């Protein structure tokens, strides 16, 4: 969404000021259907909008409108997330936002507990993905803005959340713009050379007295690592036999760098730019691994097999119907049988022939899809999307109850093991 508050906060990333007294540097002005930097005259546009995208921006009454503001400088971006690549986009389920469940709810609950949103505050999520955390917390802040390098934003976020495509190492916002900042599952994607610029940019756009929440992970292994490793071995055992599918999970983690190897590396990195860690919680994923890597994967397998069995039965039924039509057609060549002798029988026969031809074509496509690993993955993605929509509409009562129970299991990791040091962590930062 593009609204007045976003226009007030946004700046040209090439010209944006570094100090609070440089608020006006790089301010954007509406000209026609674009925004133009008042300093360097660079032009930036609205993307992802719908019917109103071509309306002029000069009249502020035309805001808000759906879409996001593209404030990227392509020639200056050295490290791009792989999610920008087309093949990644096709695999990711990002178009819709459902209820917060499983690991997403654990993250969201800790975000609220540690960051303590207030209705009079302006917040920024850096690396917002499809915008789900912004969307879930939109009523807890006055405004929450989402920024990501990859514009894979959900439809709900495009309609209700101020969104920006931009570089996390040169945030396109005025200095001292935000009361709270949060970043979830981003830091592990950055190379070592991008860590300090990232934290310096967070410091630049944070208001005095503001707080930052970071969720990421180092390469450290906690005391409970043997249990987690055993869960992974069990999951991979079933994966190697084609029962569990980790393709999408591996895809999401394929560009994880984890430049910060230890928690001391994190403390040093934030300390170099004037931050200290105010609060910390660790996530030892014992129950998380059990749920995500075994229970959920087993459930996906059962659902997948059930759908394939249903498709197989439908295919057999259609073949039977096809044989019946061919039999009737043969009868028509030698003389109509009694059931076709009434008025319009031949016309009905022709309609059935055409329907059968279409069914045959659909069957051929479906069979080819079943033989393809890529199409099998697409089936899993379709199942996920269908479940997500039904859960969002609260039409899957039994499934929703099971997922809520599994979410409670994952929350036990925080309750029982939240103080035990390990790789994944939540930290709240404040200035010294």
PDB file of C-alpha atoms in Angstrom, residues 120-395:
ATOM      1  CA  UNK A 120       1.381   5.629  18.919  1.00  0.00           C
ATOM      2  CA  UNK A 121       4.577   4.177  17.409  1.00  0.00           C
ATOM      3  CA  UNK A 122       5.883   3.901  13.858  1.00  0.00           C
ATOM      4  CA  UNK A 123       7.622   0.599  13.131  1.00  0.00           C
ATOM      5  CA  UNK A 124       9.733  -0.834  10.313  1.00  0.00           C
ATOM      6  CA  UNK A 125      10.310  -4.466   9.396  1.00  0.00           C
ATOM      7  CA  UNK A 126      13.548  -4.953   7.471  1.00  0.00           C
ATOM      8  CA  UNK A 127      13.412  -8.064   5.306  1.00  0.00           C
ATOM      9  CA  UNK A 128       9.650  -8.445   5.588  1.00  0.00           C
ATOM     10  CA  UNK A 129       9.221 -11.290   3.070  1.00  0.00           C
ATOM     11  CA  UNK A 130       5.591 -11.422   2.018  1.00  0.00           C
ATOM     12  CA  UNK A 131       4.654  -8.970   4.777  1.00  0.00           C
ATOM     13  CA  UNK A 132       2.969 -11.382   7.189  1.00  0.00           C
ATOM     14  CA  UNK A 133       4.527 -10.047  10.397  1.00  0.00           C
ATOM     15  CA  UNK A 134       3.661  -6.486   9.387  1.00  0.00           C
ATOM     16  CA  UNK A 135       0.121  -7.589   8.613  1.00  0.00           C
ATOM     17  CA  UNK A 136      -0.347  -9.475  11.890  1.00  0.00           C
ATOM     18  CA  UNK A 137       0.843  -6.435  13.872  1.00  0.00           C
ATOM     19  CA  UNK A 138      -0.715  -3.649  11.814  1.00  0.00           C
ATOM     20  CA  UNK A 139      -3.212  -2.784  14.561  1.00  0.00           C
ATOM     21  CA  UNK A 140      -0.612  -2.781  17.342  1.00  0.00           C
ATOM     22  CA  UNK A 141       1.348   0.124  15.856  1.00  0.00           C
ATOM     23  CA  UNK A 142       0.214   3.443  14.447  1.00  0.00           C
ATOM     24  CA  UNK A 143       2.023   2.445  11.240  1.00  0.00           C
ATOM     25  CA  UNK A 144       4.216  -0.518  10.362  1.00  0.00           C
ATOM     26  CA  UNK A 145       6.256  -0.314   7.141  1.00  0.00           C
ATOM     27  CA  UNK A 146       7.707  -3.361   5.395  1.00  0.00           C
ATOM     28  CA  UNK A 147      10.881  -3.421   3.278  1.00  0.00           C
ATOM     29  CA  UNK A 148      12.405  -6.276   1.300  1.00  0.00           C
ATOM     30  CA  UNK A 149      14.820  -6.714  -1.600  1.00  0.00           C
ATOM     31  CA  UNK A 150      12.480  -9.239  -3.233  1.00  0.00           C
ATOM     32  CA  UNK A 151       8.988  -7.882  -3.976  1.00  0.00           C
ATOM     33  CA  UNK A 152       7.173 -11.141  -3.226  1.00  0.00           C
ATOM     34  CA  UNK A 153       4.453  -9.444  -1.206  1.00  0.00           C
ATOM     35  CA  UNK A 154       1.137 -11.069  -0.293  1.00  0.00           C
ATOM     36  CA  UNK A 155      -2.080  -9.591  -1.644  1.00  0.00           C
ATOM     37  CA  UNK A 156      -3.258  -8.683   1.858  1.00  0.00           C
ATOM     38  CA  UNK A 157      -0.023  -6.784   2.528  1.00  0.00           C
ATOM     39  CA  UNK A 158      -0.171  -4.955  -0.809  1.00  0.00           C
ATOM     40  CA  UNK A 159      -3.643  -3.747   0.129  1.00  0.00           C
ATOM     41  CA  UNK A 160      -3.053  -2.762   3.772  1.00  0.00           C
ATOM     42  CA  UNK A 161       0.675  -2.375   4.572  1.00  0.00           C
ATOM     43  CA  UNK A 162       3.021   0.425   3.394  1.00  0.00           C
ATOM     44  CA  UNK A 163       5.619  -1.563   1.432  1.00  0.00           C
ATOM     45  CA  UNK A 164       8.980  -0.711  -0.112  1.00  0.00           C
ATOM     46  CA  UNK A 165      11.399  -2.657  -2.263  1.00  0.00           C
ATOM     47  CA  UNK A 166      14.901  -1.570  -1.312  1.00  0.00           C
ATOM     48  CA  UNK A 167      18.409  -2.426  -0.110  1.00  0.00           C
ATOM     49  CA  UNK A 168      18.794  -3.209   3.601  1.00  0.00           C
ATOM     50  CA  UNK A 169      22.288  -1.654   3.526  1.00  0.00           C
ATOM     51  CA  UNK A 170      20.964   1.710   2.356  1.00  0.00           C
ATOM     52  CA  UNK A 171      17.500   2.054   3.769  1.00  0.00           C
ATOM     53  CA  UNK A 172      15.424   4.540   1.736  1.00  0.00           C
ATOM     54  CA  UNK A 173      14.031   6.384   4.761  1.00  0.00           C
ATOM     55  CA  UNK A 174      14.732   9.679   6.490  1.00  0.00           C
ATOM     56  CA  UNK A 175      16.994   9.657   9.574  1.00  0.00           C
ATOM     57  CA  UNK A 176      15.317   8.982  12.946  1.00  0.00           C
ATOM     58  CA  UNK A 177      12.032   7.846  11.376  1.00  0.00           C
ATOM     59  CA  UNK A 178      11.044   4.778  13.420  1.00  0.00           C
ATOM     60  CA  UNK A 179      10.296   4.070  17.083  1.00  0.00           C
ATOM     61  CA  UNK A 180      10.683   0.315  16.687  1.00  0.00           C
ATOM     62  CA  UNK A 181      12.453  -1.845  14.096  1.00  0.00           C
ATOM     63  CA  UNK A 182      12.333  -5.607  13.729  1.00  0.00           C
ATOM     64  CA  UNK A 183      14.065  -8.056  11.417  1.00  0.00           C
ATOM     65  CA  UNK A 184      13.171 -11.750  11.304  1.00  0.00           C
ATOM     66  CA  UNK A 185      15.178 -14.396   9.434  1.00  0.00           C
ATOM     67  CA  UNK A 186      17.289 -11.857   7.524  1.00  0.00           C
ATOM     68  CA  UNK A 187      20.699 -11.499   9.147  1.00  0.00           C
ATOM     69  CA  UNK A 188      21.800 -15.025   8.198  1.00  0.00           C
ATOM     70  CA  UNK A 189      21.454 -14.073   4.506  1.00  0.00           C
ATOM     71  CA  UNK A 190      23.988 -11.214   4.674  1.00  0.00           C
ATOM     72  CA  UNK A 191      27.702 -11.627   3.891  1.00  0.00           C
ATOM     73  CA  UNK A 192      30.284 -10.508   6.436  1.00  0.00           C
ATOM     74  CA  UNK A 193      30.806  -7.271   4.492  1.00  0.00           C
ATOM     75  CA  UNK A 194      27.107  -6.426   4.829  1.00  0.00           C
ATOM     76  CA  UNK A 195      26.710  -6.901   8.595  1.00  0.00           C
ATOM     77  CA  UNK A 196      28.097  -3.563   9.814  1.00  0.00           C
ATOM     78  CA  UNK A 197      26.374  -1.472   7.089  1.00  0.00           C
ATOM     79  CA  UNK A 198      23.120  -3.226   8.021  1.00  0.00           C
ATOM     80  CA  UNK A 199      23.356  -2.284  11.706  1.00  0.00           C
ATOM     81  CA  UNK A 200      24.540   1.247  10.885  1.00  0.00           C
ATOM     82  CA  UNK A 201      21.469   1.754   8.732  1.00  0.00           C
ATOM     83  CA  UNK A 202      19.205   0.479  11.500  1.00  0.00           C
ATOM     84  CA  UNK A 203      20.848   2.967  13.853  1.00  0.00           C
ATOM     85  CA  UNK A 204      20.429   5.807  11.348  1.00  0.00           C
ATOM     86  CA  UNK A 205      16.666   5.387  10.907  1.00  0.00           C
ATOM     87  CA  UNK A 206      15.931   4.572  14.584  1.00  0.00           C
ATOM     88  CA  UNK A 207      14.565   7.368  16.752  1.00  0.00           C
ATOM     89  CA  UNK A 208      16.347   8.229  20.029  1.00  0.00           C
ATOM     90  CA  UNK A 209      15.207   5.793  22.703  1.00  0.00           C
ATOM     91  CA  UNK A 210      13.969   3.308  20.111  1.00  0.00           C
ATOM     92  CA  UNK A 211      14.386  -0.461  20.198  1.00  0.00           C
ATOM     93  CA  UNK A 212      15.326  -3.103  17.612  1.00  0.00           C
ATOM     94  CA  UNK A 213      14.376  -6.790  17.638  1.00  0.00           C
ATOM     95  CA  UNK A 214      16.458  -9.271  15.652  1.00  0.00           C
ATOM     96  CA  UNK A 215      15.689 -12.942  15.106  1.00  0.00           C
ATOM     97  CA  UNK A 216      18.425 -14.934  13.384  1.00  0.00           C
ATOM     98  CA  UNK A 217      20.911 -17.690  14.153  1.00  0.00           C
ATOM     99  CA  UNK A 218      24.627 -18.317  14.433  1.00  0.00           C
ATOM    100  CA  UNK A 219      26.485 -21.561  13.745  1.00  0.00           C
ATOM    101  CA  UNK A 220      26.613 -22.525  17.413  1.00  0.00           C
ATOM    102  CA  UNK A 221      25.275 -25.864  18.629  1.00  0.00           C
ATOM    103  CA  UNK A 222      23.567 -25.980  22.014  1.00  0.00           C
ATOM    104  CA  UNK A 223      23.573 -28.729  24.630  1.00  0.00           C
ATOM    105  CA  UNK A 224      20.375 -30.156  23.142  1.00  0.00           C
ATOM    106  CA  UNK A 225      21.917 -30.475  19.666  1.00  0.00           C
ATOM    107  CA  UNK A 226      22.156 -34.318  19.805  1.00  0.00           C
ATOM    108  CA  UNK A 227      18.360 -34.560  20.167  1.00  0.00           C
ATOM    109  CA  UNK A 228      17.822 -32.158  17.274  1.00  0.00           C
ATOM    110  CA  UNK A 229      20.350 -34.012  15.108  1.00  0.00           C
ATOM    111  CA  UNK A 230      18.579 -37.311  15.828  1.00  0.00           C
ATOM    112  CA  UNK A 231      15.267 -35.777  14.686  1.00  0.00           C
ATOM    113  CA  UNK A 232      16.945 -34.644  11.476  1.00  0.00           C
ATOM    114  CA  UNK A 233      18.327 -38.140  10.838  1.00  0.00           C
ATOM    115  CA  UNK A 234      14.856 -39.626  11.243  1.00  0.00           C
ATOM    116  CA  UNK A 235      13.423 -37.043   8.854  1.00  0.00           C
ATOM    117  CA  UNK A 236      16.145 -37.630   6.257  1.00  0.00           C
ATOM    118  CA  UNK A 237      15.602 -41.390   6.518  1.00  0.00           C
ATOM    119  CA  UNK A 238      12.041 -40.926   5.289  1.00  0.00           C
ATOM    120  CA  UNK A 239      13.140 -38.267   2.796  1.00  0.00           C
ATOM    121  CA  UNK A 240      15.625 -40.634   1.136  1.00  0.00           C
ATOM    122  CA  UNK A 241      12.779 -43.094   0.624  1.00  0.00           C
ATOM    123  CA  UNK A 242      10.603 -40.508  -1.059  1.00  0.00           C
ATOM    124  CA  UNK A 243       8.111 -40.167   1.790  1.00  0.00           C
ATOM    125  CA  UNK A 244       9.068 -36.728   3.142  1.00  0.00           C
ATOM    126  CA  UNK A 245       9.706 -33.778   0.821  1.00  0.00           C
ATOM    127  CA  UNK A 246      12.238 -31.164   1.970  1.00  0.00           C
ATOM    128  CA  UNK A 247      12.751 -29.467  -1.390  1.00  0.00           C
ATOM    129  CA  UNK A 248      11.037 -26.225  -0.425  1.00  0.00           C
ATOM    130  CA  UNK A 249      12.684 -26.205   3.012  1.00  0.00           C
ATOM    131  CA  UNK A 250      16.134 -26.647   1.472  1.00  0.00           C
ATOM    132  CA  UNK A 251      15.324 -23.962  -1.080  1.00  0.00           C
ATOM    133  CA  UNK A 252      14.528 -21.423   1.631  1.00  0.00           C
ATOM    134  CA  UNK A 253      17.854 -22.075   3.349  1.00  0.00           C
ATOM    135  CA  UNK A 254      20.009 -22.359   0.244  1.00  0.00           C
ATOM    136  CA  UNK A 255      21.422 -18.830   0.506  1.00  0.00           C
ATOM    137  CA  UNK A 256      22.021 -18.844   4.277  1.00  0.00           C
ATOM    138  CA  UNK A 257      25.545 -17.579   4.917  1.00  0.00           C
ATOM    139  CA  UNK A 258      25.576 -17.189   8.716  1.00  0.00           C
ATOM    140  CA  UNK A 259      28.521 -14.811   8.678  1.00  0.00           C
ATOM    141  CA  UNK A 260      28.156 -14.387  12.457  1.00  0.00           C
ATOM    142  CA  UNK A 261      29.454 -17.717  13.722  1.00  0.00           C
ATOM    143  CA  UNK A 262      28.993 -17.194  17.469  1.00  0.00           C
ATOM    144  CA  UNK A 263      26.933 -15.075  19.840  1.00  0.00           C
ATOM    145  CA  UNK A 264      30.122 -13.146  20.689  1.00  0.00           C
ATOM    146  CA  UNK A 265      30.366 -12.236  16.990  1.00  0.00           C
ATOM    147  CA  UNK A 266      26.869 -10.784  17.225  1.00  0.00           C
ATOM    148  CA  UNK A 267      27.695  -8.816  20.385  1.00  0.00           C
ATOM    149  CA  UNK A 268      30.812  -7.432  18.703  1.00  0.00           C
ATOM    150  CA  UNK A 269      28.951  -6.491  15.512  1.00  0.00           C
ATOM    151  CA  UNK A 270      26.213  -4.564  17.314  1.00  0.00           C
ATOM    152  CA  UNK A 271      28.724  -3.029  19.726  1.00  0.00           C
ATOM    153  CA  UNK A 272      30.761  -1.606  16.833  1.00  0.00           C
ATOM    154  CA  UNK A 273      27.827   0.626  15.870  1.00  0.00           C
ATOM    155  CA  UNK A 274      26.852   1.655  19.399  1.00  0.00           C
ATOM    156  CA  UNK A 275      24.238  -0.950  20.372  1.00  0.00           C
ATOM    157  CA  UNK A 276      24.020  -3.227  23.383  1.00  0.00           C
ATOM    158  CA  UNK A 277      21.838  -6.304  23.824  1.00  0.00           C
ATOM    159  CA  UNK A 278      19.076  -5.465  26.279  1.00  0.00           C
ATOM    160  CA  UNK A 279      17.212  -8.799  26.223  1.00  0.00           C
ATOM    161  CA  UNK A 280      17.885 -12.213  24.697  1.00  0.00           C
ATOM    162  CA  UNK A 281      15.975 -15.471  24.256  1.00  0.00           C
ATOM    163  CA  UNK A 282      17.312 -18.622  22.590  1.00  0.00           C
ATOM    164  CA  UNK A 283      15.280 -21.082  20.539  1.00  0.00           C
ATOM    165  CA  UNK A 284      16.462 -24.653  21.060  1.00  0.00           C
ATOM    166  CA  UNK A 285      14.293 -26.339  18.446  1.00  0.00           C
ATOM    167  CA  UNK A 286      13.653 -29.704  20.110  1.00  0.00           C
ATOM    168  CA  UNK A 287       9.876 -29.581  19.787  1.00  0.00           C
ATOM    169  CA  UNK A 288      10.179 -27.427  16.671  1.00  0.00           C
ATOM    170  CA  UNK A 289      12.218 -30.120  14.917  1.00  0.00           C
ATOM    171  CA  UNK A 290       9.782 -32.828  15.969  1.00  0.00           C
ATOM    172  CA  UNK A 291       6.839 -30.832  14.618  1.00  0.00           C
ATOM    173  CA  UNK A 292       8.364 -29.352  11.445  1.00  0.00           C
ATOM    174  CA  UNK A 293      10.587 -32.211  10.320  1.00  0.00           C
ATOM    175  CA  UNK A 294       8.524 -35.242  11.301  1.00  0.00           C
ATOM    176  CA  UNK A 295       4.885 -34.601  12.250  1.00  0.00           C
ATOM    177  CA  UNK A 296       4.135 -31.971   9.583  1.00  0.00           C
ATOM    178  CA  UNK A 297       6.015 -33.901   6.897  1.00  0.00           C
ATOM    179  CA  UNK A 298       4.135 -37.087   7.779  1.00  0.00           C
ATOM    180  CA  UNK A 299       0.875 -35.156   7.561  1.00  0.00           C
ATOM    181  CA  UNK A 300       1.831 -33.749   4.165  1.00  0.00           C
ATOM    182  CA  UNK A 301       2.597 -37.277   2.946  1.00  0.00           C
ATOM    183  CA  UNK A 302      -0.784 -38.611   4.117  1.00  0.00           C
ATOM    184  CA  UNK A 303      -2.650 -35.726   2.461  1.00  0.00           C
ATOM    185  CA  UNK A 304      -0.615 -36.099  -0.739  1.00  0.00           C
ATOM    186  CA  UNK A 305      -1.294 -39.825  -0.961  1.00  0.00           C
ATOM    187  CA  UNK A 306      -4.985 -39.295  -0.255  1.00  0.00           C
ATOM    188  CA  UNK A 307      -5.283 -36.796  -3.090  1.00  0.00           C
ATOM    189  CA  UNK A 308      -3.414 -39.089  -5.485  1.00  0.00           C
ATOM    190  CA  UNK A 309      -5.714 -41.982  -4.563  1.00  0.00           C
ATOM    191  CA  UNK A 310      -8.723 -39.765  -5.214  1.00  0.00           C
ATOM    192  CA  UNK A 311      -7.299 -38.693  -8.578  1.00  0.00           C
ATOM    193  CA  UNK A 312      -6.650 -42.336  -9.480  1.00  0.00           C
ATOM    194  CA  UNK A 313     -10.255 -43.269  -8.721  1.00  0.00           C
ATOM    195  CA  UNK A 314     -11.533 -40.336 -10.763  1.00  0.00           C
ATOM    196  CA  UNK A 315      -9.325 -41.403 -13.663  1.00  0.00           C
ATOM    197  CA  UNK A 316     -10.685 -44.968 -13.523  1.00  0.00           C
ATOM    198  CA  UNK A 317     -14.253 -43.665 -13.459  1.00  0.00           C
ATOM    199  CA  UNK A 318     -13.611 -41.420 -16.456  1.00  0.00           C
ATOM    200  CA  UNK A 319     -12.135 -44.330 -18.394  1.00  0.00           C
ATOM    201  CA  UNK A 320     -15.290 -46.329 -17.702  1.00  0.00           C
ATOM    202  CA  UNK A 321     -17.425 -43.439 -18.910  1.00  0.00           C
ATOM    203  CA  UNK A 322     -15.250 -43.170 -22.006  1.00  0.00           C
ATOM    204  CA  UNK A 323     -15.768 -46.852 -22.803  1.00  0.00           C
ATOM    205  CA  UNK A 324     -19.521 -46.347 -22.422  1.00  0.00           C
ATOM    206  CA  UNK A 325     -19.513 -43.438 -24.874  1.00  0.00           C
ATOM    207  CA  UNK A 326     -17.450 -45.406 -27.407  1.00  0.00           C
ATOM    208  CA  UNK A 327     -19.918 -48.298 -27.092  1.00  0.00           C
ATOM    209  CA  UNK A 328     -22.803 -45.946 -27.770  1.00  0.00           C
ATOM    210  CA  UNK A 329     -20.977 -44.479 -30.739  1.00  0.00           C
ATOM    211  CA  UNK A 330     -20.494 -47.980 -32.162  1.00  0.00           C
ATOM    212  CA  UNK A 331     -24.210 -48.617 -31.736  1.00  0.00           C
ATOM    213  CA  UNK A 332     -24.954 -45.410 -33.607  1.00  0.00           C
ATOM    214  CA  UNK A 333     -23.078 -46.650 -36.682  1.00  0.00           C
ATOM    215  CA  UNK A 334     -25.320 -49.744 -37.010  1.00  0.00           C
ATOM    216  CA  UNK A 335     -28.550 -48.322 -35.684  1.00  0.00           C
ATOM    217  CA  UNK A 336     -29.591 -46.530 -32.517  1.00  0.00           C
ATOM    218  CA  UNK A 337     -30.350 -48.583 -29.429  1.00  0.00           C
ATOM    219  CA  UNK A 338     -33.581 -47.976 -27.528  1.00  0.00           C
ATOM    220  CA  UNK A 339     -32.106 -45.450 -25.074  1.00  0.00           C
ATOM    221  CA  UNK A 340     -30.863 -43.292 -27.966  1.00  0.00           C
ATOM    222  CA  UNK A 341     -34.002 -43.562 -30.085  1.00  0.00           C
ATOM    223  CA  UNK A 342     -35.840 -40.695 -28.373  1.00  0.00           C
ATOM    224  CA  UNK A 343     -35.626 -37.149 -29.669  1.00  0.00           C
ATOM    225  CA  UNK A 344     -32.234 -35.415 -29.431  1.00  0.00           C
ATOM    226  CA  UNK A 345     -30.348 -38.654 -28.669  1.00  0.00           C
ATOM    227  CA  UNK A 346     -27.735 -38.149 -31.352  1.00  0.00           C
ATOM    228  CA  UNK A 347     -27.052 -34.581 -30.200  1.00  0.00           C
ATOM    229  CA  UNK A 348     -26.560 -35.761 -26.615  1.00  0.00           C
ATOM    230  CA  UNK A 349     -24.200 -38.421 -27.882  1.00  0.00           C
ATOM    231  CA  UNK A 350     -22.076 -35.818 -29.692  1.00  0.00           C
ATOM    232  CA  UNK A 351     -21.927 -33.671 -26.536  1.00  0.00           C
ATOM    233  CA  UNK A 352     -20.722 -36.648 -24.506  1.00  0.00           C
ATOM    234  CA  UNK A 353     -18.086 -37.372 -27.138  1.00  0.00           C
ATOM    235  CA  UNK A 354     -16.772 -33.800 -26.885  1.00  0.00           C
ATOM    236  CA  UNK A 355     -16.783 -33.927 -23.083  1.00  0.00           C
ATOM    237  CA  UNK A 356     -14.941 -37.225 -23.152  1.00  0.00           C
ATOM    238  CA  UNK A 357     -12.340 -35.764 -25.507  1.00  0.00           C
ATOM    239  CA  UNK A 358     -11.692 -32.894 -23.071  1.00  0.00           C
ATOM    240  CA  UNK A 359     -11.526 -35.317 -20.147  1.00  0.00           C
ATOM    241  CA  UNK A 360      -8.991 -37.448 -22.022  1.00  0.00           C
ATOM    242  CA  UNK A 361      -6.807 -34.418 -22.626  1.00  0.00           C
ATOM    243  CA  UNK A 362      -7.003 -33.461 -18.946  1.00  0.00           C
ATOM    244  CA  UNK A 363      -6.139 -37.031 -17.955  1.00  0.00           C
ATOM    245  CA  UNK A 364      -3.079 -36.947 -20.176  1.00  0.00           C
ATOM    246  CA  UNK A 365      -1.846 -33.722 -18.587  1.00  0.00           C
ATOM    247  CA  UNK A 366      -2.509 -35.082 -15.090  1.00  0.00           C
ATOM    248  CA  UNK A 367      -0.633 -38.313 -15.819  1.00  0.00           C
ATOM    249  CA  UNK A 368       2.345 -36.403 -17.181  1.00  0.00           C
ATOM    250  CA  UNK A 369       2.299 -34.230 -14.075  1.00  0.00           C
ATOM    251  CA  UNK A 370       2.317 -37.275 -11.808  1.00  0.00           C
ATOM    252  CA  UNK A 371       5.403 -38.590 -13.592  1.00  0.00           C
ATOM    253  CA  UNK A 372       7.285 -35.340 -13.063  1.00  0.00           C
ATOM    254  CA  UNK A 373       9.043 -34.486  -9.800  1.00  0.00           C
ATOM    255  CA  UNK A 374       8.476 -30.793 -10.473  1.00  0.00           C
ATOM    256  CA  UNK A 375       4.753 -31.303 -10.856  1.00  0.00           C
ATOM    257  CA  UNK A 376       4.707 -33.385  -7.686  1.00  0.00           C
ATOM    258  CA  UNK A 377       6.241 -30.437  -5.886  1.00  0.00           C
ATOM    259  CA  UNK A 378       3.612 -28.206  -7.460  1.00  0.00           C
ATOM    260  CA  UNK A 379       0.933 -30.503  -6.042  1.00  0.00           C
ATOM    261  CA  UNK A 380       2.390 -30.008  -2.556  1.00  0.00           C
ATOM    262  CA  UNK A 381       2.394 -26.255  -3.092  1.00  0.00           C
ATOM    263  CA  UNK A 382      -1.226 -26.329  -4.241  1.00  0.00           C
ATOM    264  CA  UNK A 383      -2.176 -28.294  -1.116  1.00  0.00           C
ATOM    265  CA  UNK A 384      -0.433 -25.746   1.103  1.00  0.00           C
ATOM    266  CA  UNK A 385      -2.160 -22.844  -0.605  1.00  0.00           C
ATOM    267  CA  UNK A 386      -5.561 -24.489  -0.330  1.00  0.00           C
ATOM    268  CA  UNK A 387      -5.053 -25.207   3.371  1.00  0.00           C
ATOM    269  CA  UNK A 388      -3.803 -21.686   3.994  1.00  0.00           C
ATOM    270  CA  UNK A 389      -6.901 -20.144   2.417  1.00  0.00           C
ATOM    271  CA  UNK A 390      -9.273 -22.456   4.284  1.00  0.00           C
ATOM    272  CA  UNK A 391      -7.497 -21.753   7.583  1.00  0.00           C
ATOM    273  CA  UNK A 392      -7.614 -18.008   6.939  1.00  0.00           C
ATOM    274  CA  UNK A 393     -11.365 -18.311   6.385  1.00  0.00           C
ATOM    275  CA  UNK A 394     -11.587 -20.649   9.406  1.00  0.00           C
ATOM    276  CA  UNK A 395     -13.203 -23.308   7.221  1.00  0.00           C
TER     277      UNK A 395
END
